[in-house]
XYZ file of C-alpha atoms in Angstrom:
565
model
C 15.704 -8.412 40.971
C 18.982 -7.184 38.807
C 21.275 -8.159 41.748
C 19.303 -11.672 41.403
C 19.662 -12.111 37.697
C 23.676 -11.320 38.105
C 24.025 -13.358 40.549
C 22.257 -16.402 38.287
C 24.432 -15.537 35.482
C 27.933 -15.512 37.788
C 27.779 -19.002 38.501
C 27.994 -20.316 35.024
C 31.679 -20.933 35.864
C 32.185 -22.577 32.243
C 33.497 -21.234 28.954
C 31.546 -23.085 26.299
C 28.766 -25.451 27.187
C 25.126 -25.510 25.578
C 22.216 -24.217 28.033
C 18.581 -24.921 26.883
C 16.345 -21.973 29.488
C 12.520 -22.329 29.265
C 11.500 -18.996 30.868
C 7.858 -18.330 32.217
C 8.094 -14.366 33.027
C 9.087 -12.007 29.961
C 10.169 -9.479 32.346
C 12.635 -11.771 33.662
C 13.411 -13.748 30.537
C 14.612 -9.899 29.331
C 16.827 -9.300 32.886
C 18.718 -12.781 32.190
C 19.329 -11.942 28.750
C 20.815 -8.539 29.850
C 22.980 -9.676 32.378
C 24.300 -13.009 30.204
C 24.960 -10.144 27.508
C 26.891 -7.886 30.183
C 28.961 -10.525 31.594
C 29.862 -11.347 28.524
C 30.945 -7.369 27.847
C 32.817 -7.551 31.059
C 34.829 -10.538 29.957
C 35.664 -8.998 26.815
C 33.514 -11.792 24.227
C 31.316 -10.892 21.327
C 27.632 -11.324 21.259
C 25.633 -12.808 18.857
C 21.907 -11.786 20.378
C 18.653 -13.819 17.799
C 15.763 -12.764 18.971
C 12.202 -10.908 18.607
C 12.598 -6.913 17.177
C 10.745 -6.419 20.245
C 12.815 -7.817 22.537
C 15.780 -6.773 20.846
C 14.499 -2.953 20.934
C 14.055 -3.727 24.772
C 17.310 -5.358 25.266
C 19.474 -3.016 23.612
C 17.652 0.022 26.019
C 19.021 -1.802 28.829
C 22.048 -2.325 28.234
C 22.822 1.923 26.620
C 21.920 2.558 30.098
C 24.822 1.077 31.714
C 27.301 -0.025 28.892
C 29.759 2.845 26.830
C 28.925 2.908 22.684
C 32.304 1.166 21.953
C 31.303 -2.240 24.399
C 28.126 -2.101 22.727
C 30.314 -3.086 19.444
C 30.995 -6.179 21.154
C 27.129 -7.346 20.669
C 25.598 -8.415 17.458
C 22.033 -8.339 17.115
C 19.604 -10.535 14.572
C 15.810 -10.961 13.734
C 15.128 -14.063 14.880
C 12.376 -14.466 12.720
C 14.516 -13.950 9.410
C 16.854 -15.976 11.307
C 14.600 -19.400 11.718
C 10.646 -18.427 10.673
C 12.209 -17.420 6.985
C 12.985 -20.741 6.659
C 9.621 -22.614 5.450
C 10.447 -25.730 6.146
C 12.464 -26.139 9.344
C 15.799 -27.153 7.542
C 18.489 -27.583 10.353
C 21.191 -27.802 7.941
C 20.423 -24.542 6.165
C 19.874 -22.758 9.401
C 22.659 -23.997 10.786
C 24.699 -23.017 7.984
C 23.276 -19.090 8.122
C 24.528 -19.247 11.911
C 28.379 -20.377 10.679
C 28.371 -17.566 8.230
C 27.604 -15.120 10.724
C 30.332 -16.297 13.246
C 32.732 -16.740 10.421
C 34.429 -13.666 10.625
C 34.695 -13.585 14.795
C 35.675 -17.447 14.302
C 38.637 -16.055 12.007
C 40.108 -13.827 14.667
C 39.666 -16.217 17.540
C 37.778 -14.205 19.584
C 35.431 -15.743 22.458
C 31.430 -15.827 21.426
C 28.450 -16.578 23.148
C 25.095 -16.557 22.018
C 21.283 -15.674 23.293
C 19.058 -17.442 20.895
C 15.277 -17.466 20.563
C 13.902 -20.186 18.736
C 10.941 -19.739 16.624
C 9.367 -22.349 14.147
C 5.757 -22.338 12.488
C 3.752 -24.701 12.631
C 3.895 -27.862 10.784
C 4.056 -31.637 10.970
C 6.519 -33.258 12.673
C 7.987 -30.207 14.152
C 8.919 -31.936 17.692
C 11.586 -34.564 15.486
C 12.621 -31.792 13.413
C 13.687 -29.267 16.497
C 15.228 -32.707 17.922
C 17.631 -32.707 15.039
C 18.592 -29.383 14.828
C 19.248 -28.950 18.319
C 21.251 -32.487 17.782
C 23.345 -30.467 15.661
C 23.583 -27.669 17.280
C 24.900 -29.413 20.057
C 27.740 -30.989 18.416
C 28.349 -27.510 16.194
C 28.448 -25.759 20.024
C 31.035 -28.462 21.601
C 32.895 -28.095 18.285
C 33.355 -24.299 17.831
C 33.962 -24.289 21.716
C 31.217 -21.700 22.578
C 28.852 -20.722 24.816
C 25.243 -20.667 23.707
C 21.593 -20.413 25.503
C 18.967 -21.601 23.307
C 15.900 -19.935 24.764
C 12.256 -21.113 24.577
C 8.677 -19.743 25.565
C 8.223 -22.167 28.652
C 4.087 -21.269 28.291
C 3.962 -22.500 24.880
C 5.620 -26.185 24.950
C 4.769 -29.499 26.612
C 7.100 -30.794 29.358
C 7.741 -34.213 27.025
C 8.701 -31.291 24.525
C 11.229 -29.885 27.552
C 12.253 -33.743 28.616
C 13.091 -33.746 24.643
C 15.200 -30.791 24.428
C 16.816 -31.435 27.853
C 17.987 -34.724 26.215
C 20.329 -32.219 23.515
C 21.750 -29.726 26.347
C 24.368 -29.704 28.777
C 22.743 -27.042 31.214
C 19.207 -26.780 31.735
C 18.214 -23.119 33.174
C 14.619 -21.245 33.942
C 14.078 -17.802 35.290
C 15.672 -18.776 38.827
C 18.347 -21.394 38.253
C 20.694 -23.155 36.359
C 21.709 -26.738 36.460
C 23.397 -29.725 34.750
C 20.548 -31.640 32.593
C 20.401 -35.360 33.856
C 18.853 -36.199 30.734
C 22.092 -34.553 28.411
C 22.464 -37.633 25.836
C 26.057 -36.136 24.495
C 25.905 -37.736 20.606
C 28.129 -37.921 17.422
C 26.463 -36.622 14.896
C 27.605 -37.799 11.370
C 27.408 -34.881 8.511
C 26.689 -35.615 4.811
C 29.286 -35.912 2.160
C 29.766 -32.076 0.580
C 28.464 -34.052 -2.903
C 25.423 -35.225 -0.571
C 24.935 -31.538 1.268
C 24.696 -30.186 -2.368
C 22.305 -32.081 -3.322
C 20.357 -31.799 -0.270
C 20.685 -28.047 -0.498
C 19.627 -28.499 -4.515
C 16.271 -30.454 -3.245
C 15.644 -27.892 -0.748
C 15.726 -25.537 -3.385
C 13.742 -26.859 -5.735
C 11.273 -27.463 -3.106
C 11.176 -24.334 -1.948
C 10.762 -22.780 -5.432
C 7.416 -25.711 -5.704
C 6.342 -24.381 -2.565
C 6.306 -20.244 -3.353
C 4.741 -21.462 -6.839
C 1.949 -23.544 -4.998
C 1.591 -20.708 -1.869
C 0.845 -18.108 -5.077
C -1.488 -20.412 -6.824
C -3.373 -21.340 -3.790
C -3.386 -17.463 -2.703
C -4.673 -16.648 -6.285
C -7.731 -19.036 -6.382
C -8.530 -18.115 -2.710
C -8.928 -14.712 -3.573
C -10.760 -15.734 -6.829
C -13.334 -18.306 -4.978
C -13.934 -15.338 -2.215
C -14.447 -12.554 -4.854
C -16.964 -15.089 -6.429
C -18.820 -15.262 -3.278
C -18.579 -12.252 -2.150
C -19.109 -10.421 -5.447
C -21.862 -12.497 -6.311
C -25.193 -10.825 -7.661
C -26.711 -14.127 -6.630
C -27.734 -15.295 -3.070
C -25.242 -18.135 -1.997
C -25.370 -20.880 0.972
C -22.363 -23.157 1.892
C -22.915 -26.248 3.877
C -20.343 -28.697 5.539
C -20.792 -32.004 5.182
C -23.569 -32.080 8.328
C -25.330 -29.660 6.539
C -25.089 -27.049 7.728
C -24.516 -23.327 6.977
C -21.249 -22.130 6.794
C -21.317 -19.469 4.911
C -23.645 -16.669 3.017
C -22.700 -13.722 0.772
C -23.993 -10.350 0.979
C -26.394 -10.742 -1.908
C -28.419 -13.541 0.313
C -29.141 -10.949 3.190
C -30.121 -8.320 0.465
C -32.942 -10.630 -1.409
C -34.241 -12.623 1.557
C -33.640 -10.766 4.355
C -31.768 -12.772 7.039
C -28.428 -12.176 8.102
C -25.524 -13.980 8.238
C -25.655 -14.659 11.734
C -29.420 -15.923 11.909
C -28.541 -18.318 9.374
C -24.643 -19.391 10.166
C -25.150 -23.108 11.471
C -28.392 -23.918 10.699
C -29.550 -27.803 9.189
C -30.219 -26.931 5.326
C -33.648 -28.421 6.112
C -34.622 -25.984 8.750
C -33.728 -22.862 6.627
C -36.425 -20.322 7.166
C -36.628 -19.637 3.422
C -38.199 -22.997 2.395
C -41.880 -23.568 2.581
C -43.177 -26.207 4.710
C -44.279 -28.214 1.435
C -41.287 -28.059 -0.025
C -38.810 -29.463 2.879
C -38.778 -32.720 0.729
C -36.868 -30.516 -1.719
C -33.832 -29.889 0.445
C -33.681 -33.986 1.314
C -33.263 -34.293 -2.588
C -30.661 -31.820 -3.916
C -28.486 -32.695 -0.551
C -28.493 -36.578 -1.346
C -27.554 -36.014 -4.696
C -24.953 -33.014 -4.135
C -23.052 -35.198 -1.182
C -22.904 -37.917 -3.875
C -20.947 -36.040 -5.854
C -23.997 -34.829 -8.841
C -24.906 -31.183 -9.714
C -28.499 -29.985 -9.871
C -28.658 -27.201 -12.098
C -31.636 -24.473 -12.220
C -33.951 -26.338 -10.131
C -37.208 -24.345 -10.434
C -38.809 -23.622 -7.045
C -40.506 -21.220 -4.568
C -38.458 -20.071 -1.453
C -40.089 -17.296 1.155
C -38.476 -14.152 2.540
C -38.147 -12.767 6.130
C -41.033 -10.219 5.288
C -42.728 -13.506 4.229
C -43.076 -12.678 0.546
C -42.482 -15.825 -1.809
C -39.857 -15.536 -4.500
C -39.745 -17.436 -7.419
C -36.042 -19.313 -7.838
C -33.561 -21.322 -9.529
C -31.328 -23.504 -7.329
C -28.221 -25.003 -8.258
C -26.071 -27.331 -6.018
C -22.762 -28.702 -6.263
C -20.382 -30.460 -4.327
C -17.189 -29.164 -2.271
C -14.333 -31.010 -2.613
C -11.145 -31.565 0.323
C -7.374 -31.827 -0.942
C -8.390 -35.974 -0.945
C -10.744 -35.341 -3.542
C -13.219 -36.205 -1.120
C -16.835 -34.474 -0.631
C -16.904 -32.316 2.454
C -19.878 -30.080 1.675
C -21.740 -28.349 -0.636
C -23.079 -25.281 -2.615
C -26.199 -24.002 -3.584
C -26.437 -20.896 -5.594
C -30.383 -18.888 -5.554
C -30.989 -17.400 -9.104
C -34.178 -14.988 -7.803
C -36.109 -14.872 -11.353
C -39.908 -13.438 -10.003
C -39.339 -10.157 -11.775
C -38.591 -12.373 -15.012
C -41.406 -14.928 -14.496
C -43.713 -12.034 -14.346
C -42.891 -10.423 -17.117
C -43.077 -13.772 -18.700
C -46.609 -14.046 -17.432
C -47.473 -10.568 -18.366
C -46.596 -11.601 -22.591
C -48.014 -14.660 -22.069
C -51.206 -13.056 -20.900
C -50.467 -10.506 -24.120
C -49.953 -12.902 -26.524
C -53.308 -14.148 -25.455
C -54.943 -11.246 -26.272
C -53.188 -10.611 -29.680
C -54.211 -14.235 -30.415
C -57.977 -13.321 -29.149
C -57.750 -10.085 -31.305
C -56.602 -12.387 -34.321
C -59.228 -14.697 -33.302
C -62.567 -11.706 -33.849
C -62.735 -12.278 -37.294
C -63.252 -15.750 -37.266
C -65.523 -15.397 -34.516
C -67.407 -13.298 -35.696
C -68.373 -15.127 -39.034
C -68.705 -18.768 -37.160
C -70.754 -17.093 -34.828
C -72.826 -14.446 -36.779
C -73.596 -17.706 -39.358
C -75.505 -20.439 -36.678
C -77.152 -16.753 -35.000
C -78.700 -16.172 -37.819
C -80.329 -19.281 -38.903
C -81.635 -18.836 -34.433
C -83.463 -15.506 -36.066
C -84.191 -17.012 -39.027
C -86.401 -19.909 -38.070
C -87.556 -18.215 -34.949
C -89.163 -15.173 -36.973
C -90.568 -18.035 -39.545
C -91.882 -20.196 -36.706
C -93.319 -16.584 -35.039
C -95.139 -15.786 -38.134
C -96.226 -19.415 -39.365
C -96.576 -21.302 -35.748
C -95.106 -24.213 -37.116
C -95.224 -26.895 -35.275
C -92.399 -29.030 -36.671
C -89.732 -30.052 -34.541
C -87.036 -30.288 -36.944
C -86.645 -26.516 -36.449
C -85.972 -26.989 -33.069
C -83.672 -29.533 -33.409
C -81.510 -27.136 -35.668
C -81.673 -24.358 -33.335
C -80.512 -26.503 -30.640
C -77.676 -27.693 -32.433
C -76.353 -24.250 -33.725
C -76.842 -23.205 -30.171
C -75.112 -26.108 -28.924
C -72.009 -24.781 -31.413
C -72.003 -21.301 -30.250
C -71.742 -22.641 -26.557
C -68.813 -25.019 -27.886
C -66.561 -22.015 -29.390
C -66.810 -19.590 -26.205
C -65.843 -22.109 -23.991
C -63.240 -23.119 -25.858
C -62.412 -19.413 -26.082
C -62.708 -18.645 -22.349
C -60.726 -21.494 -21.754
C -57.749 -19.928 -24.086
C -58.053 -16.230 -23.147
C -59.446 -16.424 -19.475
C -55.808 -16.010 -16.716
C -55.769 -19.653 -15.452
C -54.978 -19.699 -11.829
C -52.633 -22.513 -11.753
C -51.258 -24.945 -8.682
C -48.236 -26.838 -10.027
C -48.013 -29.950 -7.437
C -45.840 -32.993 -7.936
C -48.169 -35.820 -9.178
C -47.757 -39.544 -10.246
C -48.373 -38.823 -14.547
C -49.327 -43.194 -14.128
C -52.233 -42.511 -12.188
C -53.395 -39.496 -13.631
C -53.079 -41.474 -17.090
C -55.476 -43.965 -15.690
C -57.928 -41.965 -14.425
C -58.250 -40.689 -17.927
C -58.388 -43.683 -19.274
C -61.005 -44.975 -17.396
C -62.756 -41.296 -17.886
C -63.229 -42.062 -21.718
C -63.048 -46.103 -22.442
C -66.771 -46.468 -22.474
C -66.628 -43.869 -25.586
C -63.878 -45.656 -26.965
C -65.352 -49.194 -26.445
C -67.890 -47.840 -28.188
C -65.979 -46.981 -31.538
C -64.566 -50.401 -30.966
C -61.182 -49.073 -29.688
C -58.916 -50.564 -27.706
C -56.866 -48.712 -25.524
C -53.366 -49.884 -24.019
C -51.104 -47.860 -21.563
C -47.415 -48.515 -21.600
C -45.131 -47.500 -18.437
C -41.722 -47.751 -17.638
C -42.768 -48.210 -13.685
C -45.992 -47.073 -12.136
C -44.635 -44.491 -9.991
C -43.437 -41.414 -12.089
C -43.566 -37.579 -11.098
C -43.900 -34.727 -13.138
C -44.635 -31.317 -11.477
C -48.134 -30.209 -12.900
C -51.467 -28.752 -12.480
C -53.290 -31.780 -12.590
C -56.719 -30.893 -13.986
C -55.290 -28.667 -17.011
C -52.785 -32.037 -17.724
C -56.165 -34.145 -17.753
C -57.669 -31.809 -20.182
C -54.653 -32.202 -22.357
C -54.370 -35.984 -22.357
C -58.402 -36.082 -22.746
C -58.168 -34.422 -26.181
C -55.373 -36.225 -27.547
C -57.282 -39.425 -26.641
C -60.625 -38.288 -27.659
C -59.343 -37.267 -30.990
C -57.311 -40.270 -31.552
C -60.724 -42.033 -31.126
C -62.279 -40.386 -33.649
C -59.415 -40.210 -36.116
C -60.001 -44.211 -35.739
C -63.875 -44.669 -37.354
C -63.436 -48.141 -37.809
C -61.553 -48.918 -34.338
C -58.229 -50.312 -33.916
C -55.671 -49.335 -30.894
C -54.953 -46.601 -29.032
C -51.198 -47.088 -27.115
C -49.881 -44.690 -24.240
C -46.319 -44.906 -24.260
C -45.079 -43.552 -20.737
C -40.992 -43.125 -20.758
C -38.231 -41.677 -18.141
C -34.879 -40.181 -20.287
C -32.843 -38.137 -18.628
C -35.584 -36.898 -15.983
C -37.501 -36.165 -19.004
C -40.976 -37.676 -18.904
C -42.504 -38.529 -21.986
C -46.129 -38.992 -22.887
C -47.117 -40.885 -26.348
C -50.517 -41.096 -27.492
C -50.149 -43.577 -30.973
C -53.369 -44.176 -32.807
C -53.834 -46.694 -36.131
C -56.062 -44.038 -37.574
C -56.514 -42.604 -41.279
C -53.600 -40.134 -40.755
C -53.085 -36.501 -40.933
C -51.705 -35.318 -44.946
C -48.954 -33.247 -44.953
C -50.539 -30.577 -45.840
C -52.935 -30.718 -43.258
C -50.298 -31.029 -40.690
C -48.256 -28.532 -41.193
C -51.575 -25.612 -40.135
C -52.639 -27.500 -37.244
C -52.863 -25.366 -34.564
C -54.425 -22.676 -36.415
C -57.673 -21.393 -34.878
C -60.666 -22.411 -36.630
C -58.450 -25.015 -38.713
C -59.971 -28.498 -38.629
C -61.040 -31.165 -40.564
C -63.364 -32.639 -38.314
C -67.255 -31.507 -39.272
C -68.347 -30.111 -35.838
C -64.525 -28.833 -35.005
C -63.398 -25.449 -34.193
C -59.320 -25.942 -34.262
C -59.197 -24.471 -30.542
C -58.761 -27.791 -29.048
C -55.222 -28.468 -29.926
C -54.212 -25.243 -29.711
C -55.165 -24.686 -25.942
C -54.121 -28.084 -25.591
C -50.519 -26.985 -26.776
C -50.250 -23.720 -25.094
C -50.837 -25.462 -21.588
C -47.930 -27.995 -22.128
C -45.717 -24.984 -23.012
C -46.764 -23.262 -19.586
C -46.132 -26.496 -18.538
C -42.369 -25.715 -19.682
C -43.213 -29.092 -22.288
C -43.254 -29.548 -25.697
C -45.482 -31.075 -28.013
C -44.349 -33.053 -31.273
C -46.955 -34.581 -33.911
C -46.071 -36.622 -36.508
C -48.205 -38.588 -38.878
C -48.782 -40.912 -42.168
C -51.774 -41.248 -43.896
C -53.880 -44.960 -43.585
C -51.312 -45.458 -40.722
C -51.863 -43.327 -38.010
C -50.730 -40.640 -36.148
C -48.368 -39.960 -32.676
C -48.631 -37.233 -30.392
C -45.567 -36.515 -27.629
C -45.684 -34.816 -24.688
C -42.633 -34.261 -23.432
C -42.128 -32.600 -19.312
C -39.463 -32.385 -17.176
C -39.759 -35.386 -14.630
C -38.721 -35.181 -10.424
């Protein structure tokens, strides 16, 4: 094989000439070098050997075995990859420039030179024209400094239009076997830039390679920040692409719903495991609006684990954004709140009892009152047998009042077992409606719903938002003795539903207004005050509000306001 290689590397019979060698075995690509290096040794010319560390470590083992520490001064050895890869861009002229400084002081003592090169690049656009030009270059810097110089490239890793390229810029073509003339040499002037023009070239350069180090540490500084986001996040956190699926979880997802990141990696968002059946619609939604470019933030829901135990969540999506500004994905981010909606539950269900506990007193004396006028009349009718039914009648309707306060009571301290459903508010309105307009035909009052559109969602439990909107009618009925109109004013703002119920009754004084919600606070005769207060506190577990506000002889509004789908 060395007696081969030799013999390859004898016949180039030429002193200076340009030889372009795609090789295809390392092991030989490392005998040809050798022997090109010792011939040169044995004709008395320096070396100038660019290549891999590796290769150079292997090289220069080769030739200590047969080649005495003083010849070995003859060769010159350089990284290639400080040599060309250090270089960012691919800037001929700058490289080229490097190269003339190193032969500068051989050039300066006429000595002979040849030179081994292996050229490496990275990868970037238009590479193929850019390698064209240098080698352009290099070919007229070769001819013009009258040496001999083998550019060497990885004949695994190029194209053959990349080799029919370079053959175009090199006198001799040679692989691991042979070496011949190149048919397709193109032997070209090349015309330099003024030394006003190369300055300013090499000024640009500059400058842009200053921009580029400044934008390579920016970019590496907000990769590592977005990745220790993710990664560091206490909060579960999907990425999709922009097909939708998964390409990427954190840590904190596998810890709080159980699947790993491999179950889950390329999934369709709507056939994550984690979302109930029911709720599919859900994942249709926040992906519409995050792909158009709109953030949903704290989206209250109910996602599933592997163990199959439901969580109670806050979702928030956002879009992902390519260097066009374009969307190319999106983000959701799982806020797991169960522990906190418990505990939530758990003081709601408290302040229930401190309000039940506040409540004893009263009961006590509204009850204790109506019992014993029951005793009272029952003991006289025992010992008299009266026979007049007016006694009855007033036993019945104190009875009648004691059943009216506990069930308004139950109703406020009994745990409601509540299933929140999405449900069109418009319809439910009308069933109401329909519910009580005998009762308000017959107090001669007209009642007249107004809707932004007939199809608006809220998320509710249906029959406890029917009991709410049947008390605020049925009172604004009664506020009105001598009839008039009732308006339901039904709005959308800002996927805020509101509900208006706007009666032309006598009005509520100031006074008056300001303790309503009070238990046992009315000013109806037959009222107990619990109506409006349950009615209140099921808005508010409704995450609503309610708002009253009233003038006397003119009426008075009530406003429910929800958060709409």
């Amino acid at each position: 094989m060395n007696n081969q290689h030799v013999q390859l590397n004898e016949l180039i019979q030429i002193s200076s000439g340009h030889i372009l060698y795609f090789y295809e075995d390392l092991e030989s690509y490392l005998e040809n070098a050798v022997s090109y290096i010792r011939t040169g040794i044995e004709q008395g010319h320096h070396l100038l050997l660019i290549d891999t560390k590796q290769h150079l470590w292997k090289i220069g083992q080769k030739l200590k075995q047969e080649t005495s520490q003083d010849r070995m001064g003859l060769v010159h050895f350089v990284d290639s990859h400080e040599f060309y890869a250090a270089h960012h861009d691919f800037h001929s002229h700058t490289i080229l420039e490097h190269f003339k400084n190193i032969l500068r002081p051989l050039l300066h003592q006429n000595l002979t030179i040849r030179t081994w090169a292996l050229v490496e690049w990275k990868e970037q656009e238009e590479i193929l024209q850019k390698l064209k030009h240098f080698e352009t270059i290099s070919d007229h810097t070769v001819n013009t400094l009258g040496l001999l110089s083998v550019c060497a490239y990885d004949g695994r890793q190029v194209s053959a239009s990349f080799m029919n390229e370079m053959m175009k810029t090199h006198e001799y073509f040679m692989t691991d076997k042979e070496l011949k003339k190149s048919s397709f040499y193109e032997k070209r002037s090349v015309t330099f830039p003024s030394l006003s023009l190369q300055e300013e070239q090499k000024r640009i350069w500059e400058q842009n390679k200053h921009l580029h180090n400044e934008t390579k540490s920016r970019l590496k500084t907000t990769t590592y920040q977005l990745e220790s986001f993710i990664t560091r996040n206490l909060d579960p956190i999907l990425i999709f692409n922009d097909d939708n699926q998964v390409i990427r979880t954190n840590a904190s997802f596998e810890k709080v719903f159980g699947w790993s990141s491999e179950e889950i990696m390329g999934v369709h968002a709507a056939d994550l495991p984690l979302i109930p059946h029911e709720r599919k619609w859900e994942v249709q939604k926040n992906q519409a609006e995050t792909l158009l470019g709109r953030y949903i933030q704290g989206f209250e829901t109910i996602r599933k684990t592997k163990a199959g135990h439901e969580r109670n969540v806050k979702i928030s999506c956002f879009p992902l954004r390519d260097e066009s500004d374009q969307v190319s994905g999106w983000a959701s981010i799982i806020r797991d709140f169960t522990e906190e909606k418990q505990a939530q539950e758990l003081l709601l269900r408290t302040e229930k009892l401190s309000v039940v506990s506040e409540l004893a007193a009263g009961i006590a004396h509204e009850i204790r009152n109506p019992l014993t006028s029951v005793k009272g009349f029952l003991q006289l009718l025992k010992s008299q047998a009266l026979e007049n039914g007016i006694y009855y009648d007033i036993m019945l309707s104190e009875i009648d009042r004691i059943d009216l306060i506990l069930g308004e009571m139950l109703l406020l301290a009994k745990p409601q077992i509540a299933h929140f459903q999405r449900k069109n508010v418009c319809s439910l309105l009308k069933e109401v409606v329909t519910l009580l307009e005998a009762q308000a035909n017959m107090c001669n009052v007209q009642i007249v719903m107004k809707s932004a559109a007939d199809d608006i969602y809220v998320t509710c439990e249906e029959n406890q938002l029917k009991q709410v909107c049947i008390n605020f009618i049925k009172n604004a009925i009664e506020a009105m003795p001598d009839g008039g109109e009732l308006t339901i004013q039904l709005e959308v703002e800002k996927e805020t539903v509101s509900i208006r119920f706007i009666d032309q009754g006598v009005g509520i004084p100031k006074d008056v207004l300001e303790k309503l919600g009070q238990p046992f606070f009315t000013t109806k005769e037959k009222g107990t005050g619990l109506g409006f207060m349950v009615s209140k506190k099921i808005i508010e577990n409704h995450d609503g509000t309610v708002h009253v506000s009233s003038e006397e002889q003119k009426g008075t509004t009530i406003e429910i306001r929800l958060s709409g789908l």
